[in-house]
mmCIF file of C-alpha atoms in Angstrom:
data_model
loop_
_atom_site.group_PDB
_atom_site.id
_atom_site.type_symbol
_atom_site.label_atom_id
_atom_site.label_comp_id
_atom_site.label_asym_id
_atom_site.label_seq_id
_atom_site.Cartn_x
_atom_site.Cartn_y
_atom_site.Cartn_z
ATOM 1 C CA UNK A 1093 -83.392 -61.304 24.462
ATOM 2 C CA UNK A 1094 -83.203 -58.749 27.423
ATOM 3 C CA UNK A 1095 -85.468 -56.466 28.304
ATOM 4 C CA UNK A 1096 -83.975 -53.130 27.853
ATOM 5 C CA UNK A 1097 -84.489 -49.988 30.815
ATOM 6 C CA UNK A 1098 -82.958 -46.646 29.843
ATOM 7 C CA UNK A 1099 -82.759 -45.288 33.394
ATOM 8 C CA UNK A 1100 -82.196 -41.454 32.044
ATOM 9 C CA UNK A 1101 -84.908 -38.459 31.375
ATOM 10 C CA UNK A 1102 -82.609 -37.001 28.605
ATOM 11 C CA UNK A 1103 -84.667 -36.926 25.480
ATOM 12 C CA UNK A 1104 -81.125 -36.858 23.287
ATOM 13 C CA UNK A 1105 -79.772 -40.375 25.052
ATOM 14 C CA UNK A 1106 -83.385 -41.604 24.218
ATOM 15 C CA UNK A 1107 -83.198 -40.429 20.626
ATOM 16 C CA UNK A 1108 -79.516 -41.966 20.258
ATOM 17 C CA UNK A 1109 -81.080 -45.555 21.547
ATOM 18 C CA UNK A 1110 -83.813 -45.065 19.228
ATOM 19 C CA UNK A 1111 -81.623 -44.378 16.177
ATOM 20 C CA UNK A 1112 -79.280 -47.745 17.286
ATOM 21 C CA UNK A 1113 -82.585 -49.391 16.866
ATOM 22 C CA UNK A 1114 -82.452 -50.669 20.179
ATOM 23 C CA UNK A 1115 -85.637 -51.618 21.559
ATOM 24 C CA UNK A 1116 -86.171 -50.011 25.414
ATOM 25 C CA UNK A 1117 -88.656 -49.111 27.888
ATOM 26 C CA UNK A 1118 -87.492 -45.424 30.059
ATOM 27 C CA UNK A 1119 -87.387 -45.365 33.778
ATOM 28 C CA UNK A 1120 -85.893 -42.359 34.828
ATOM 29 C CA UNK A 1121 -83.744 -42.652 38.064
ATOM 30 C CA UNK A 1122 -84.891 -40.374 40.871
ATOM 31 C CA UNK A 1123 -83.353 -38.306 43.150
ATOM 32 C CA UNK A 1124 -79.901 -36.101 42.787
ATOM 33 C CA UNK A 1125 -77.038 -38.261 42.819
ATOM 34 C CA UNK A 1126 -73.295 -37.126 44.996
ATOM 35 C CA UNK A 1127 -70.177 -37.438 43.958
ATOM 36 C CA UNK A 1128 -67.332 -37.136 45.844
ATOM 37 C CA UNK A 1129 -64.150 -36.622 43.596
ATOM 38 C CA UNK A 1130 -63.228 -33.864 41.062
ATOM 39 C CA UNK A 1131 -62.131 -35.914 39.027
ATOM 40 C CA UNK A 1132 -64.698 -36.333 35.739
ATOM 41 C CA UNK A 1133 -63.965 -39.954 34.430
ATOM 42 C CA UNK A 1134 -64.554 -40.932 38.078
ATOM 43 C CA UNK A 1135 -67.363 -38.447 39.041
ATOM 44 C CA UNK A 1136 -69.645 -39.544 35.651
ATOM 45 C CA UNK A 1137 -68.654 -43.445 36.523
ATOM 46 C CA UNK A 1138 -70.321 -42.956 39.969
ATOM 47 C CA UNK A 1139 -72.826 -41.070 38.450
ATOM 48 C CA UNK A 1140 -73.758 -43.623 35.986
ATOM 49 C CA UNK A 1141 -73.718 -45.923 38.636
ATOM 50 C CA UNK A 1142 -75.943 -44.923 40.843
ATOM 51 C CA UNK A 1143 -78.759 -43.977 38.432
ATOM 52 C CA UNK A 1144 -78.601 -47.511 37.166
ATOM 53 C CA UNK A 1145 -78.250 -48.964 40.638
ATOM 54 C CA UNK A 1146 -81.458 -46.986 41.949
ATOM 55 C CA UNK A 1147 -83.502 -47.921 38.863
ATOM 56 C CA UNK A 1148 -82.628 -51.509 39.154
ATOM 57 C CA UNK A 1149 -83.041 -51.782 42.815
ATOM 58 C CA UNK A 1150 -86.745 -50.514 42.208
ATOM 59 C CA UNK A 1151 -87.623 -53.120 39.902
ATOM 60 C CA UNK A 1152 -90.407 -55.754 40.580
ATOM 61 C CA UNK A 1153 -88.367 -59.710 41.077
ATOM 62 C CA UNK A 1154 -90.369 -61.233 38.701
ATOM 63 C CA UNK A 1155 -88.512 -58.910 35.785
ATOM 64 C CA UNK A 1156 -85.921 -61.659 34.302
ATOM 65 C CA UNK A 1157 -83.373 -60.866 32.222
ATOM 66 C CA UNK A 1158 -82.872 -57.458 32.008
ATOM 67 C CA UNK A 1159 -81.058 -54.720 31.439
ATOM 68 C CA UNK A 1160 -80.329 -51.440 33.316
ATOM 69 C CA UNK A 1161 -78.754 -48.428 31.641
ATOM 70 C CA UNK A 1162 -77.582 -45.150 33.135
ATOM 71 C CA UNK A 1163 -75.430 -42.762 31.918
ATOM 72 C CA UNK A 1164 -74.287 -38.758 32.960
ATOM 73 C CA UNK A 1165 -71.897 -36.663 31.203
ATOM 74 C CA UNK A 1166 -69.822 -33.273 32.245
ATOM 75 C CA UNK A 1167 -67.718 -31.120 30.191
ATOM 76 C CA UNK A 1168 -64.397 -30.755 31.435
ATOM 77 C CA UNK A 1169 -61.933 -27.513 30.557
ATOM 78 C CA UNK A 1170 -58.419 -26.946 32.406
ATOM 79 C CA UNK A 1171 -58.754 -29.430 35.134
ATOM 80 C CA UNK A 1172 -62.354 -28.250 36.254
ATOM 81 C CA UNK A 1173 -65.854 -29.976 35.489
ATOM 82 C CA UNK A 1174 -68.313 -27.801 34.266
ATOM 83 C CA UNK A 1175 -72.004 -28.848 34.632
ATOM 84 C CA UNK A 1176 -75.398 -27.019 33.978
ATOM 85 C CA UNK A 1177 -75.050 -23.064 34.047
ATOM 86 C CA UNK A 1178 -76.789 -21.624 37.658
ATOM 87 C CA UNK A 1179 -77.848 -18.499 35.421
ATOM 88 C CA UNK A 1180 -77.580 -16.832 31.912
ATOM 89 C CA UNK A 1181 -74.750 -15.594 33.147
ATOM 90 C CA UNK A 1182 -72.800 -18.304 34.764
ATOM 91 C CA UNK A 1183 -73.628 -19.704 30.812
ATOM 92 C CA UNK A 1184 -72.085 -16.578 29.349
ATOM 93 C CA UNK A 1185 -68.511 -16.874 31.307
ATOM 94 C CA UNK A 1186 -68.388 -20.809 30.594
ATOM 95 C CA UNK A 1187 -68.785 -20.669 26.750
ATOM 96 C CA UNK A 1188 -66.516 -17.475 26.985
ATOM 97 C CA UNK A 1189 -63.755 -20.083 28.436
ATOM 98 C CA UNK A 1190 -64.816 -22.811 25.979
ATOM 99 C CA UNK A 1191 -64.856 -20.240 22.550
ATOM 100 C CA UNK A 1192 -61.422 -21.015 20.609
ATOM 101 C CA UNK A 1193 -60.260 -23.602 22.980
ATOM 102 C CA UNK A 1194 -60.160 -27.573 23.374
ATOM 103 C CA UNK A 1195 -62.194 -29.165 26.273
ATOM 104 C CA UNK A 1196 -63.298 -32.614 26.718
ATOM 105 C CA UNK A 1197 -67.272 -34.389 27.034
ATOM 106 C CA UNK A 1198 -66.774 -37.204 29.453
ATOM 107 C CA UNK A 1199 -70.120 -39.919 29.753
ATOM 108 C CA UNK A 1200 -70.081 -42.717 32.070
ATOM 109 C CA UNK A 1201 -72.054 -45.451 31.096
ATOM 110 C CA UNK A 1202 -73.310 -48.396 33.884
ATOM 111 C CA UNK A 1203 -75.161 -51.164 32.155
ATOM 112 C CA UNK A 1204 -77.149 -53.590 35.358
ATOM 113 C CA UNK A 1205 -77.720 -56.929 34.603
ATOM 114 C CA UNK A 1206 -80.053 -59.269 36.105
ATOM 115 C CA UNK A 1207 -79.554 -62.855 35.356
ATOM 116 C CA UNK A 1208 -81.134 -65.597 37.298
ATOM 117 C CA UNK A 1209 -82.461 -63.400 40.141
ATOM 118 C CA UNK A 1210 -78.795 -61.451 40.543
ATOM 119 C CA UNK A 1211 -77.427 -58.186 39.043
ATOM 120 C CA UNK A 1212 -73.842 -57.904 37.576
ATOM 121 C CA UNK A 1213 -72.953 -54.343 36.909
ATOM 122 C CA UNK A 1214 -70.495 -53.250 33.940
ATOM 123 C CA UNK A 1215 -69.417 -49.739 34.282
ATOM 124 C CA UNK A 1216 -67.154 -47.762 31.586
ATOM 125 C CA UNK A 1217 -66.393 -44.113 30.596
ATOM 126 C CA UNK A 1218 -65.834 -42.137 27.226
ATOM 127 C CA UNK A 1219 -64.080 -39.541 26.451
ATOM 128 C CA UNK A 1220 -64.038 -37.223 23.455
ATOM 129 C CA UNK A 1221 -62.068 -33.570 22.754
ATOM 130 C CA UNK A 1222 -64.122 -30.700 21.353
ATOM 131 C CA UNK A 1223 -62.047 -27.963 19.805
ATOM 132 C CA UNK A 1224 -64.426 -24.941 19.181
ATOM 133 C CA UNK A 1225 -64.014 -21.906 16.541
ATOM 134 C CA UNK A 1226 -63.667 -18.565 18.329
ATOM 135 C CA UNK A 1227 -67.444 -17.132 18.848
ATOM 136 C CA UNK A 1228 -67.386 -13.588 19.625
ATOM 137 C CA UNK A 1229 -68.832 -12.141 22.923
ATOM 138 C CA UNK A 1230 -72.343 -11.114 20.529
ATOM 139 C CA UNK A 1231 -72.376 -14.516 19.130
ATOM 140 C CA UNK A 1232 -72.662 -15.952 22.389
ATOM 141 C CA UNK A 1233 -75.143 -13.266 24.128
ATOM 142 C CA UNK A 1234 -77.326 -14.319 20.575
ATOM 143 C CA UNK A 1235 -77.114 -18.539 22.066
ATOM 144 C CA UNK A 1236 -77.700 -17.858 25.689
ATOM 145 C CA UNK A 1237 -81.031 -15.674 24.602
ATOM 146 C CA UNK A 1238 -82.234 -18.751 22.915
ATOM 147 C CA UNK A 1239 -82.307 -20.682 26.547
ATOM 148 C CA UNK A 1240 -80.444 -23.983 24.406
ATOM 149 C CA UNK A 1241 -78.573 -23.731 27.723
ATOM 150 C CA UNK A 1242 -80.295 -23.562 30.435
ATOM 151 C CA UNK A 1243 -80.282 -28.089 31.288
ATOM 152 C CA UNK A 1244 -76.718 -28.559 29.186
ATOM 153 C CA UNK A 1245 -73.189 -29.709 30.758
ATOM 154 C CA UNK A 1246 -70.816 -27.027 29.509
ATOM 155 C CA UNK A 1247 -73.964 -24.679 28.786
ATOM 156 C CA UNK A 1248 -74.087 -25.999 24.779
ATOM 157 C CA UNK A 1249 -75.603 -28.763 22.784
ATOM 158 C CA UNK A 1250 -73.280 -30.109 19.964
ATOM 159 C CA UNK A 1251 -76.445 -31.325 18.163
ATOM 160 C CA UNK A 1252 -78.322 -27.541 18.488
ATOM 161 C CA UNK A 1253 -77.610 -24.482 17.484
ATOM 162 C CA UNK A 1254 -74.172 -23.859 19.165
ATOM 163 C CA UNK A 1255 -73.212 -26.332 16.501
ATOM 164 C CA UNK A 1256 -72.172 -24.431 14.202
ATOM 165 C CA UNK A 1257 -69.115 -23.040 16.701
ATOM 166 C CA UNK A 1258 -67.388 -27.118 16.522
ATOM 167 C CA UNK A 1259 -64.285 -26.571 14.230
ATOM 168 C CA UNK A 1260 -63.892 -30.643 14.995
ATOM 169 C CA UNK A 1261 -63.777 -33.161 17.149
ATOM 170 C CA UNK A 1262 -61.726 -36.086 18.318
ATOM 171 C CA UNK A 1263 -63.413 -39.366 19.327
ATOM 172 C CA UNK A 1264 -67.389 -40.250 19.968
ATOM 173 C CA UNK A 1265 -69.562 -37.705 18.578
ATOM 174 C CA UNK A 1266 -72.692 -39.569 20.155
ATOM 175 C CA UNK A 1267 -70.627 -39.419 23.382
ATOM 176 C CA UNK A 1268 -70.737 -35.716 23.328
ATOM 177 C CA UNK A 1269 -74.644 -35.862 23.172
ATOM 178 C CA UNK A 1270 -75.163 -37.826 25.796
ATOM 179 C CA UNK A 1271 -74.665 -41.619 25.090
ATOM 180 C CA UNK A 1272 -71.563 -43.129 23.578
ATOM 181 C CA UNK A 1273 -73.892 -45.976 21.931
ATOM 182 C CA UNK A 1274 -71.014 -47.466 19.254
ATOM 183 C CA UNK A 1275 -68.767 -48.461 22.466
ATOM 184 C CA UNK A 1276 -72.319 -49.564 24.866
ATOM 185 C CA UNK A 1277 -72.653 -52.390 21.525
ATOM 186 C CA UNK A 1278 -69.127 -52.735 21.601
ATOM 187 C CA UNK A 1279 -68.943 -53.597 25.745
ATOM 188 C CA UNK A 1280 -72.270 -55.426 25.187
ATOM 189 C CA UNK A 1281 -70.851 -57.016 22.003
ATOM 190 C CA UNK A 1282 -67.845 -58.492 24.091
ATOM 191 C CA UNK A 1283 -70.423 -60.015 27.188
ATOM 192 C CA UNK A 1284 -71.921 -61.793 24.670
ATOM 193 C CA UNK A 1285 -75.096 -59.529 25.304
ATOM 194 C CA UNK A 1286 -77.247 -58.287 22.058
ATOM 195 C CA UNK A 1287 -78.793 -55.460 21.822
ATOM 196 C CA UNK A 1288 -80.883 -55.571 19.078
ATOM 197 C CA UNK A 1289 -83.124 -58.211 17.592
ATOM 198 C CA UNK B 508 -80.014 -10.474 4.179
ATOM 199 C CA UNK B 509 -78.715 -12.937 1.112
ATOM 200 C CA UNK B 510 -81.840 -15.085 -0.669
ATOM 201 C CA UNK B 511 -79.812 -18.472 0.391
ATOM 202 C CA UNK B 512 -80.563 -21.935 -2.096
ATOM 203 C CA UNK B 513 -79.719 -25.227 -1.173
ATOM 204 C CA UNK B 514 -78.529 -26.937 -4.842
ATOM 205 C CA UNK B 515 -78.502 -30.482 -3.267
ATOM 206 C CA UNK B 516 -80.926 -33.030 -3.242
ATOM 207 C CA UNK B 517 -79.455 -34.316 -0.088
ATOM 208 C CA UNK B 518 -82.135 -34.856 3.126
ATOM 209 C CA UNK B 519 -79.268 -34.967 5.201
ATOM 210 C CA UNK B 520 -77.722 -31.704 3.988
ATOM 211 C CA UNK B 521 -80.887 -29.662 4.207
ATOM 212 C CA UNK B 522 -81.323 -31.232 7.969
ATOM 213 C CA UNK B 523 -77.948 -29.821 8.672
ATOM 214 C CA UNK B 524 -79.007 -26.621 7.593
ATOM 215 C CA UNK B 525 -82.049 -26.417 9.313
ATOM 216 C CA UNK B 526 -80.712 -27.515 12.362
ATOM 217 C CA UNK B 527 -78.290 -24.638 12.187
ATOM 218 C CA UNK B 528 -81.076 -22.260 11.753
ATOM 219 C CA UNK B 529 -80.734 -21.794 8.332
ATOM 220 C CA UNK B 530 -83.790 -19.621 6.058
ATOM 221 C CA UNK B 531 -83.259 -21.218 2.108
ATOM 222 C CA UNK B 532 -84.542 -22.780 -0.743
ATOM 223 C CA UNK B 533 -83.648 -26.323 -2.227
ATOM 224 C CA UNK B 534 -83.362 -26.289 -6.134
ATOM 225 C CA UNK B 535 -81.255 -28.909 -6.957
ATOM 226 C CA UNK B 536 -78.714 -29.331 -9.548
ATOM 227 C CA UNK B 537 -79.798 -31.635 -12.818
ATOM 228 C CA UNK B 538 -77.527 -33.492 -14.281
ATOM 229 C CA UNK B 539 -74.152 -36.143 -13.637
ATOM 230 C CA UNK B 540 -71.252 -33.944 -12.767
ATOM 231 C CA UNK B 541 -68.003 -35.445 -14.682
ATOM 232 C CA UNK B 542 -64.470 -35.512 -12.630
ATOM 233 C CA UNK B 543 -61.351 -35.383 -13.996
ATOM 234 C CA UNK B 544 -58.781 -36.300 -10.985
ATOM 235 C CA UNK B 545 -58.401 -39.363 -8.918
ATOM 236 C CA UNK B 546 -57.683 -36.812 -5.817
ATOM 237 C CA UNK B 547 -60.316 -36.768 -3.417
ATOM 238 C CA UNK B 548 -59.958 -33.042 -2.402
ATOM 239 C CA UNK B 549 -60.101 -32.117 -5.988
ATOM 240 C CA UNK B 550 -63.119 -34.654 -6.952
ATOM 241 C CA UNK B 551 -65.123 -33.285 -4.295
ATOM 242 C CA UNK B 552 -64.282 -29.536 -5.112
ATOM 243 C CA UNK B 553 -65.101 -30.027 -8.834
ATOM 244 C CA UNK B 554 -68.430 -31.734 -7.788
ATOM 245 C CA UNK B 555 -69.485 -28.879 -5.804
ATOM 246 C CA UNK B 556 -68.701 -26.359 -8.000
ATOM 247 C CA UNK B 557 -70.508 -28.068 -10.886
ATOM 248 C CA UNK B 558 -73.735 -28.364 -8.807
ATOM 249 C CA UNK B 559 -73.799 -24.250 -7.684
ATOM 250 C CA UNK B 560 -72.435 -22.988 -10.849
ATOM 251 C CA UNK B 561 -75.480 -25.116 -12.986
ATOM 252 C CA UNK B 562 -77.989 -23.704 -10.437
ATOM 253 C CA UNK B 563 -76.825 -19.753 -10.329
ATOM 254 C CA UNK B 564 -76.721 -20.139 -14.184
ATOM 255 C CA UNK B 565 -80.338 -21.212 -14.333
ATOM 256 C CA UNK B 566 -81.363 -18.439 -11.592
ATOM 257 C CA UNK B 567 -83.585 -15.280 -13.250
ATOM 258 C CA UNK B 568 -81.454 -12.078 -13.298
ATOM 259 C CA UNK B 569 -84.030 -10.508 -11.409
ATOM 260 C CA UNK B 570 -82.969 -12.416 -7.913
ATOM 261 C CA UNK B 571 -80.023 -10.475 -6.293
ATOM 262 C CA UNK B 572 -78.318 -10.661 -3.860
ATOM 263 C CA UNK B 573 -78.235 -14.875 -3.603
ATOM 264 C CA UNK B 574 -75.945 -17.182 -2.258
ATOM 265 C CA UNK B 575 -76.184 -20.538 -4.069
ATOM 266 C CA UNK B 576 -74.311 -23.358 -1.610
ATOM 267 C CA UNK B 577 -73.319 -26.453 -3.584
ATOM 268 C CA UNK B 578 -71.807 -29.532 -1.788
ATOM 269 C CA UNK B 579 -70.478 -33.186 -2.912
ATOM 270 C CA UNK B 580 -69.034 -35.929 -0.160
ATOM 271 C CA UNK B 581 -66.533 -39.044 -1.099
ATOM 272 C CA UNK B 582 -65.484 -41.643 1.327
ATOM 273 C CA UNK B 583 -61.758 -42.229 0.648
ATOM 274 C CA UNK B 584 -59.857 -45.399 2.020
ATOM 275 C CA UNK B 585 -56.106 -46.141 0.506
ATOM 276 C CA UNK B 586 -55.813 -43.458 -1.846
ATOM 277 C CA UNK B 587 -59.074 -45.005 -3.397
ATOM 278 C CA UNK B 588 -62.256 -42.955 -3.743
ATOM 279 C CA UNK B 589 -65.340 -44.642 -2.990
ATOM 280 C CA UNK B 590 -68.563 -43.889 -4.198
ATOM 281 C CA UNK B 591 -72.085 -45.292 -4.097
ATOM 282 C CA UNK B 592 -72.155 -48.477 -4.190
ATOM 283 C CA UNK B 593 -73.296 -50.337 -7.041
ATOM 284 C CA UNK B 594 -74.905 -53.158 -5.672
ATOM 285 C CA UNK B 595 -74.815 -55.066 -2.567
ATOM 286 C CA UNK B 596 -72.098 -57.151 -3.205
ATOM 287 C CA UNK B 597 -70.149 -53.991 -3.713
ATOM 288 C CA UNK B 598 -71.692 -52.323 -0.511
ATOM 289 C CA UNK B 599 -70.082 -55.423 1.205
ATOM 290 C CA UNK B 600 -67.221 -55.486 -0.114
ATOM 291 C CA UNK B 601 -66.675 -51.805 0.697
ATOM 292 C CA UNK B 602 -67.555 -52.578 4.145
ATOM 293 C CA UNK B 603 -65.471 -55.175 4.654
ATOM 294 C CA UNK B 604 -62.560 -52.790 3.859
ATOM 295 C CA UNK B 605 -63.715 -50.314 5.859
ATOM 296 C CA UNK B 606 -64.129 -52.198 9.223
ATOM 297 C CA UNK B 607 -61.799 -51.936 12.262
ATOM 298 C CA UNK B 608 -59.615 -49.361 10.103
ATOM 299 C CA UNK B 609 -59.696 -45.699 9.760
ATOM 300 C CA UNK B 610 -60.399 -43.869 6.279
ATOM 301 C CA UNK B 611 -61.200 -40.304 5.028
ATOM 302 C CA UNK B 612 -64.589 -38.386 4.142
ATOM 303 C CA UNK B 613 -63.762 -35.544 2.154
ATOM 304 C CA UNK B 614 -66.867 -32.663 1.534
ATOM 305 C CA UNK B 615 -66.276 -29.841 -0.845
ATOM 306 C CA UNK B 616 -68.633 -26.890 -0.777
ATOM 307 C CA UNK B 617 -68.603 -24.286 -3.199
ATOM 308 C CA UNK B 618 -70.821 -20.907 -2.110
ATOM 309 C CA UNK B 619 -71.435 -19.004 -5.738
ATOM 310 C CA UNK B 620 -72.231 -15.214 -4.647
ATOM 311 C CA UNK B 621 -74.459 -12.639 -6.872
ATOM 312 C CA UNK B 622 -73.791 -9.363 -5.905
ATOM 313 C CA UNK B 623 -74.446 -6.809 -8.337
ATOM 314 C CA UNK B 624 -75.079 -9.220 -10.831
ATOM 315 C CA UNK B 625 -71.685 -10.687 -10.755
ATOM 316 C CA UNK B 626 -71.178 -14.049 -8.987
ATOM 317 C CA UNK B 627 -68.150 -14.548 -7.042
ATOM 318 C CA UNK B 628 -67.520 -18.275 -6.515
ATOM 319 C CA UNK B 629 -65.756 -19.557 -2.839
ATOM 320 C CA UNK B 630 -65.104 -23.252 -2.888
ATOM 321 C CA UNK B 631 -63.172 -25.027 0.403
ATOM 322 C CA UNK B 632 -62.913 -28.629 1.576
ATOM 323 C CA UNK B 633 -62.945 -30.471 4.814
ATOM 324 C CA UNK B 634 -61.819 -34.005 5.511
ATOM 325 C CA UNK B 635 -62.668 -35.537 8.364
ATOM 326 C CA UNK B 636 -60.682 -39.128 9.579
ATOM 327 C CA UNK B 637 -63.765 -41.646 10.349
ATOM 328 C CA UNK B 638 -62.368 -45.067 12.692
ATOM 329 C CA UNK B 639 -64.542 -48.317 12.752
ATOM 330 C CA UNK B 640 -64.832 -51.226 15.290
ATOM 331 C CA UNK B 641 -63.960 -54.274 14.066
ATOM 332 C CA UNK B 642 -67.469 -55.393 12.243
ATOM 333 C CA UNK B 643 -68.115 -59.154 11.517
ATOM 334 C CA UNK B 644 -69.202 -60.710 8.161
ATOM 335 C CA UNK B 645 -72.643 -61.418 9.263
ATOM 336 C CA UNK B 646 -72.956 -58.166 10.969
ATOM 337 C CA UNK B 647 -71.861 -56.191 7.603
ATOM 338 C CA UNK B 648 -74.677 -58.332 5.631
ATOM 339 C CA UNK B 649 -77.252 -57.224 8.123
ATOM 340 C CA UNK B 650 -76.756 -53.782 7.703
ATOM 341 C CA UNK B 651 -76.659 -54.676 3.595
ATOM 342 C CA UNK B 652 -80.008 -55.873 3.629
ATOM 343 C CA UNK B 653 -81.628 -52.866 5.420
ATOM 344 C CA UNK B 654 -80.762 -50.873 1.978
ATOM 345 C CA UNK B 655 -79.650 -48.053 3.499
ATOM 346 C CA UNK B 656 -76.354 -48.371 1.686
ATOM 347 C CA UNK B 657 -77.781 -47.755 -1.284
ATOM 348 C CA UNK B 658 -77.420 -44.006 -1.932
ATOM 349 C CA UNK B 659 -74.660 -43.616 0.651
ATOM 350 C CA UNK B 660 -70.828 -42.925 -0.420
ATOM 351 C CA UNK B 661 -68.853 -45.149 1.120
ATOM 352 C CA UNK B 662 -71.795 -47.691 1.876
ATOM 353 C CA UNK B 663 -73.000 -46.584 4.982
ATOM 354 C CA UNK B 664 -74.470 -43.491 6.880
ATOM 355 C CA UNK B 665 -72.807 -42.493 9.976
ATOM 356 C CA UNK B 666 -76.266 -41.336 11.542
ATOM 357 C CA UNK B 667 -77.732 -44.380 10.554
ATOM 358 C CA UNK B 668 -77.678 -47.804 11.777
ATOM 359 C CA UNK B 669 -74.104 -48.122 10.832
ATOM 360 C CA UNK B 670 -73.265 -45.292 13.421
ATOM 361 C CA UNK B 671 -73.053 -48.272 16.460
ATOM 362 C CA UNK B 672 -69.632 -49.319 14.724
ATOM 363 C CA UNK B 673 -68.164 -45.511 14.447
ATOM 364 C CA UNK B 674 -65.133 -45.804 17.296
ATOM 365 C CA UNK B 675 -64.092 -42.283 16.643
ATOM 366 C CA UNK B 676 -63.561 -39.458 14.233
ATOM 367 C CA UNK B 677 -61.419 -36.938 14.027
ATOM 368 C CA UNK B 678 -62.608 -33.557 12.742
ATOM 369 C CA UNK B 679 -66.322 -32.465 12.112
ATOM 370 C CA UNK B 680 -69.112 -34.839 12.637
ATOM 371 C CA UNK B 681 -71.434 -32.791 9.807
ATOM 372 C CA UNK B 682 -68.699 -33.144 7.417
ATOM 373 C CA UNK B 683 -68.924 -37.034 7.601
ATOM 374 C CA UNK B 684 -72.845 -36.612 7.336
ATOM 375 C CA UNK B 685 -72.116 -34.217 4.041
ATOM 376 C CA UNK B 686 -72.153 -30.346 4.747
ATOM 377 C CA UNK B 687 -69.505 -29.229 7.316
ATOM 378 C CA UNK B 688 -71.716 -26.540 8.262
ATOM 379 C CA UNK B 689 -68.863 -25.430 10.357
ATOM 380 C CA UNK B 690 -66.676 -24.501 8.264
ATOM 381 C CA UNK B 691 -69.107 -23.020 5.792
ATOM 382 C CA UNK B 692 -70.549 -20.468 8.895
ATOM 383 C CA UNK B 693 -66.559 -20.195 9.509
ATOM 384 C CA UNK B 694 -65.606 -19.011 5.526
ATOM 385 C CA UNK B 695 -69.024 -16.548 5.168
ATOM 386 C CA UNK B 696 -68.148 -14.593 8.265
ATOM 387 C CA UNK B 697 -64.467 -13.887 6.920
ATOM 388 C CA UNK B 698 -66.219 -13.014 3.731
ATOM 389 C CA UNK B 699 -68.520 -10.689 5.954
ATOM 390 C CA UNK B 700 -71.732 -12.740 4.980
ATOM 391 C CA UNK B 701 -74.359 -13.679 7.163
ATOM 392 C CA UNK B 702 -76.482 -17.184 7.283
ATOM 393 C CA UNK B 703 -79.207 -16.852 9.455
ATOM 394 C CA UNK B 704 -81.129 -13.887 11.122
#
């Protein structure tokens, strides 16, 4: 059995690992990572990537057998990625765009593994569309008060109180959180790696 | 502001709730609803309106202005409706049908209205299309023996362990869970009536 390194801050990716009943240790990777394309399947694979890369690289030699995983998502509407709001405002004219509308969540997802002293590193994306109900200007004045959106791609959380606003989705609902687990276990599953007892 | 009850027993519904910022009551409803249609948008729209219908009946005259919310989910795969299973070797069974295909959760919710002592009933239903990985035998008995089958329609919980097998949906996440909270904020503010605040 591996040992298991979340290399991600994010409460909600920690909390989706936790449900999975995947056993982990968190290592949160440091520093702001750059991306150089505008393109978001790309920009959250090299994202992913270097989290993982910089968490693994700072790991003692004696730790066998383990496993690195970093992730980062962006919301993507009309060709442009859409990260954390600068301001209440900025928040106010991105859900504005999103209200009524179809955008996609895109996560990339690098898993590191070390086996016998070298690191392989397995990198994938997910993507999932999120059609929302209109929200009138009010309704969204009421969810930026709240600060829910202050550290959120796309200036929401699926899983908090903007919620309510998802007429449906189509794909990973987990990947819209933060960490599509099903197709991690499903990547893993095919390496021959478990994640769970 | 509407005195709001909860007539399920459900954990999971009254987390939905909450989570949406929902102020209510749970009373649940007593008794086995009967169905009378092998449809699964009917089923579930019967259920629902048995459970709020037996709780506003039992509600004292004096408490106006109440909305009573009543909700029943079925997991639907070939034109079959699946219920709870009734032991394990059904649960596997079930599951075994259910892997690497696609089948149907359907949620009715019925909202019973007192307004001047009248109640106006509003019942709606939302289906949501639920895809699985291919699962293995020994992975399906696994899951069995963790029990948490037991009270679930359809044999499994998509925010439970099971939820590492969930490829995609299509439609609302909550629905699948078993309120499609959604929808439900969606219907009430067409009908003018407000759930929280």
């Amino acid at each position: 059995m591996n040992k298991i390194i979340l290399a991600s801050a994010s409460p909600r990716r920690r909390e989706i690992l936790e449900k999975a009943g995947v056993n982990f240790t968190v290592i949160p990777a440091s520093g702001e990572e750059k991306i150089s394309t505008s393109h978001p399947e790309q920009a959250v694979q090299q994202l992913s990537s270097g989290k993982a890369r910089s968490v693994a690289r700072s790991l003692d030699d004696s730790i066998h057998d383990v496993l690195v995983i970093g992730a980062d998502t962006v919301v993507s509407y009309a060709g442009r990625i859409l990260g954390k709001p600068r301001d209440e405002e900025d928040a106010v004219n991105t859900l504005e765009s999103l209200q009524g509308n179809t955008h996609q969540v895109y996560t990339g997802v690098t898993v590191m593994e070390r086996k016998d002293g070298a690191f392989r590193e397995h990198t994938f994306y997910e993507v999932t569309d999120v059609t929302f109900y209109p929200v009138s200007h009010e309704e969204i004045l009421e969810y930026v008060k709240t600060k829910e959106p202050v550290d959120k791609a796309g200036s929401y959380a699926i899983q908090g109180l903007f919620g309510i606003y998802v007429k449906e989705i189509r794909g990973d609902y987990n990947n819209v959180v933060g960490l599509p687990v099903s197709r991690l276990f499903y990547e893993m599953k095919k390496l021959g790696i478990k994640l769970r007892g």
